[in-house]
XYZ file of C-alpha atoms in Angstrom:
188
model
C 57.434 8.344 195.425
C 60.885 9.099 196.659
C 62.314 6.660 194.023
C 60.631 8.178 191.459
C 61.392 11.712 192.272
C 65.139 10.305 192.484
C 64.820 9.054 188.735
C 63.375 12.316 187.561
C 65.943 14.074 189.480
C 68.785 11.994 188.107
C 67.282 12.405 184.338
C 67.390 16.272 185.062
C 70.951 16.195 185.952
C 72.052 13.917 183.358
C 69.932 16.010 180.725
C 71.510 18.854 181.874
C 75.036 17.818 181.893
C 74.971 16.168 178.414
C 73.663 19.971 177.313
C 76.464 21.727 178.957
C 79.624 19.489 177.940
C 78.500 18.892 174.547
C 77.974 22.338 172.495
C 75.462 21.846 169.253
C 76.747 24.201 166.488
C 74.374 26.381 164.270
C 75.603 27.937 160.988
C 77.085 31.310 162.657
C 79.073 29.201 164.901
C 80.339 28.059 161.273
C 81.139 31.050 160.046
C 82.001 32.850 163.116
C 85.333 29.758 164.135
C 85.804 30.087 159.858
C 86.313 33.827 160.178
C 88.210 33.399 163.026
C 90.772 30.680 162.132
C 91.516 33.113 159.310
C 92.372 36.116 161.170
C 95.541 34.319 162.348
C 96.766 34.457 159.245
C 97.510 38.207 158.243
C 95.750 39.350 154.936
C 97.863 38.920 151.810
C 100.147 35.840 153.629
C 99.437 33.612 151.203
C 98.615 35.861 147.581
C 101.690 34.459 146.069
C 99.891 30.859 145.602
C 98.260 31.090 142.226
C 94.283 29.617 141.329
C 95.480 26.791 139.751
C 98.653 24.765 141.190
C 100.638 22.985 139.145
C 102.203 19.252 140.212
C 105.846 21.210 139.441
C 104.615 24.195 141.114
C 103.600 21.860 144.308
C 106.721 20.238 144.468
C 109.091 22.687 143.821
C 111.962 23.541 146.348
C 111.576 27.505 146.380
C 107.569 27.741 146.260
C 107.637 24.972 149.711
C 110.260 27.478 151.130
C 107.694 30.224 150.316
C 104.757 27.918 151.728
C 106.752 27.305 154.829
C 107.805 30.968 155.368
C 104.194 31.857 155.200
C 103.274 29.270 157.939
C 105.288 30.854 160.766
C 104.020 34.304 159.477
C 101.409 35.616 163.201
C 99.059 38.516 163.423
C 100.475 40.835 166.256
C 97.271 42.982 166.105
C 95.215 39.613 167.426
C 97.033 40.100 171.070
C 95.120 40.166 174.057
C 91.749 39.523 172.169
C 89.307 36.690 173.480
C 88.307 34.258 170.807
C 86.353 31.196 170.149
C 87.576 28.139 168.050
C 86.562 25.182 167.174
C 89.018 22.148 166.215
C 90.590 19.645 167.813
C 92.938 18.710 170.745
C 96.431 17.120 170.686
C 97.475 16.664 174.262
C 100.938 17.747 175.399
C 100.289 17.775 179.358
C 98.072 15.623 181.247
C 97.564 14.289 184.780
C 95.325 11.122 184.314
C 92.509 11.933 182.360
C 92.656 15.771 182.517
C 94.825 17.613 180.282
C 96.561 21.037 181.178
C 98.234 21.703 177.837
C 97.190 20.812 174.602
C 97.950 21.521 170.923
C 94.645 23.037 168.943
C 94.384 22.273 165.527
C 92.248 22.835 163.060
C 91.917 19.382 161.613
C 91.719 15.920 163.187
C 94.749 13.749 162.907
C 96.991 16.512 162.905
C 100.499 16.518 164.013
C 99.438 12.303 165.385
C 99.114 11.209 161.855
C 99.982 13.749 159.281
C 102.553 16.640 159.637
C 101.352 19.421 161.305
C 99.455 22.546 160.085
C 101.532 25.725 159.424
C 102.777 27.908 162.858
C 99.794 30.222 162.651
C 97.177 27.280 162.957
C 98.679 25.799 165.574
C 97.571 27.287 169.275
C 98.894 26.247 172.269
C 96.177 25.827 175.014
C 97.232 26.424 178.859
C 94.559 24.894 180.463
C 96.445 24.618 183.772
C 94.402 26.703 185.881
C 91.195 25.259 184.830
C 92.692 21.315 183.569
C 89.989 19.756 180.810
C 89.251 16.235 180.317
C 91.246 13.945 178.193
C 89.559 13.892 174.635
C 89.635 11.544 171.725
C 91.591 12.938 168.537
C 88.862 12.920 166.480
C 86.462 14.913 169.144
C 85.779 18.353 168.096
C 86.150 21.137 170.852
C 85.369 24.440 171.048
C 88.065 26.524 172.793
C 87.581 29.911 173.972
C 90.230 32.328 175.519
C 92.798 35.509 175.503
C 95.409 35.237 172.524
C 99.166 35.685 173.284
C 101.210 36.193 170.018
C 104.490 34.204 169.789
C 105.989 31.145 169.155
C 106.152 27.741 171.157
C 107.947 24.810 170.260
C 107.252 21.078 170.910
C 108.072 17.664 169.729
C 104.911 17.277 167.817
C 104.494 21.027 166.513
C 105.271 24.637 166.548
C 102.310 26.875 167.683
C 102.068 30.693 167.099
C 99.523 31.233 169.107
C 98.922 30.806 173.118
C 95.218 30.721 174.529
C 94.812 31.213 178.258
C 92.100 32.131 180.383
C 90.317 29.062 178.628
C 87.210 27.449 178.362
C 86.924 23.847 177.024
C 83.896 22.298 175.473
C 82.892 19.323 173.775
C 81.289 20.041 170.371
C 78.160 17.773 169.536
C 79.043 16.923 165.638
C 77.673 14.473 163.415
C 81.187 12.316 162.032
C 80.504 12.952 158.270
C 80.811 16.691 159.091
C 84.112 16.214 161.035
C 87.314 17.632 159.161
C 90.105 14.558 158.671
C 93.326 15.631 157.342
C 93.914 13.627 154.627
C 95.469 9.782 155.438
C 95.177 10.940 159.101
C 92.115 8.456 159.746
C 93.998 5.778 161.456
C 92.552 5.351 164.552
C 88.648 5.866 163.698
């Protein structure tokens, strides 16, 4: 009886676990960590890109300097807020298997195996009053927290973006809907 209380017990606990650490997204989580990347870019950033890019558009010197430019440009009025996002973590600090700072991008491979995404999609995640666990590159996350507006700079990446005051989960995600930069799918 005992033993089978124990196993019951021990499937509860396990059932329970699995259900808090790993976060199963609906639609309006979607929408609602779409909506939200986007307000970090301020409206209008990026309305000099036409519809249709050319390959000498792409690659010329002044319209990069423009894309670039646009990259490092923050929304001051997002300061202070809480806000959820989903994407993925590129450790900067960790002790063992937890990590107290980490890069959040929007894409997986980012910044490990392609360049990294513009300033204003890069955050900077201080997880050192609450550390996280140590996640794989390609394990989607859901990071919620208060916004600080200005930039950081590391090796890897410049972030525009700070999140404290975080909370860290693990997002349960079927791999065919997980977003790869492109070429950045060398360690899958």
């Amino acid at each position: 009886m005992w033993k089978d209380l124990l196993h019951i017990t021990s499937g509860v606990l396990i059932a329970v676990s699995l259900a808090v650490f790993a976060k199963e997204p609906t639609e309006e989580d979607f929408d609602r960590w779409a909506t939200n990347w986007d307000s970090l870019i301020p409206a209008g950033t990026y309305d000099f890109i036409p519809e249709n890019v050319s390959f000498d558009l792409r690659f010329d010197p002044t319209f990069q300097k423009k894309l670039d430019d646009a990259g490092r440009v923050l929304n001051p009025a997002l300061e202070g807020q809480r806000i959820e996002l989903a994407g993925f973590m590129v450790p900067i600090e960790t002790q063992g298997q937890t990590v107290t700072q980490f890069l959040l991008v929007p894409e997986a491979g980012q910044c490990i195996h392609v360049p990294a995404p513009p300033m204003n999609q890069t955050l900077l995640v201080d997880a050192s009053t609450r550390p996280t666990e140590l996640r794989d590159l390609y394990q989607p996350i859901v990071v919620t927290g208060r916004l600080s507006v200005g930039e950081q700079n590391f090796e890897l990446a410049d972030s525009g973006y700070t999140l404290v005051d975080v909370n860290v989960e693990s997002l349960d995600l079927d791999e065919s809907l997980i977003p790869v930069a492109p070429d950045a799918d060398g360690d899958r």
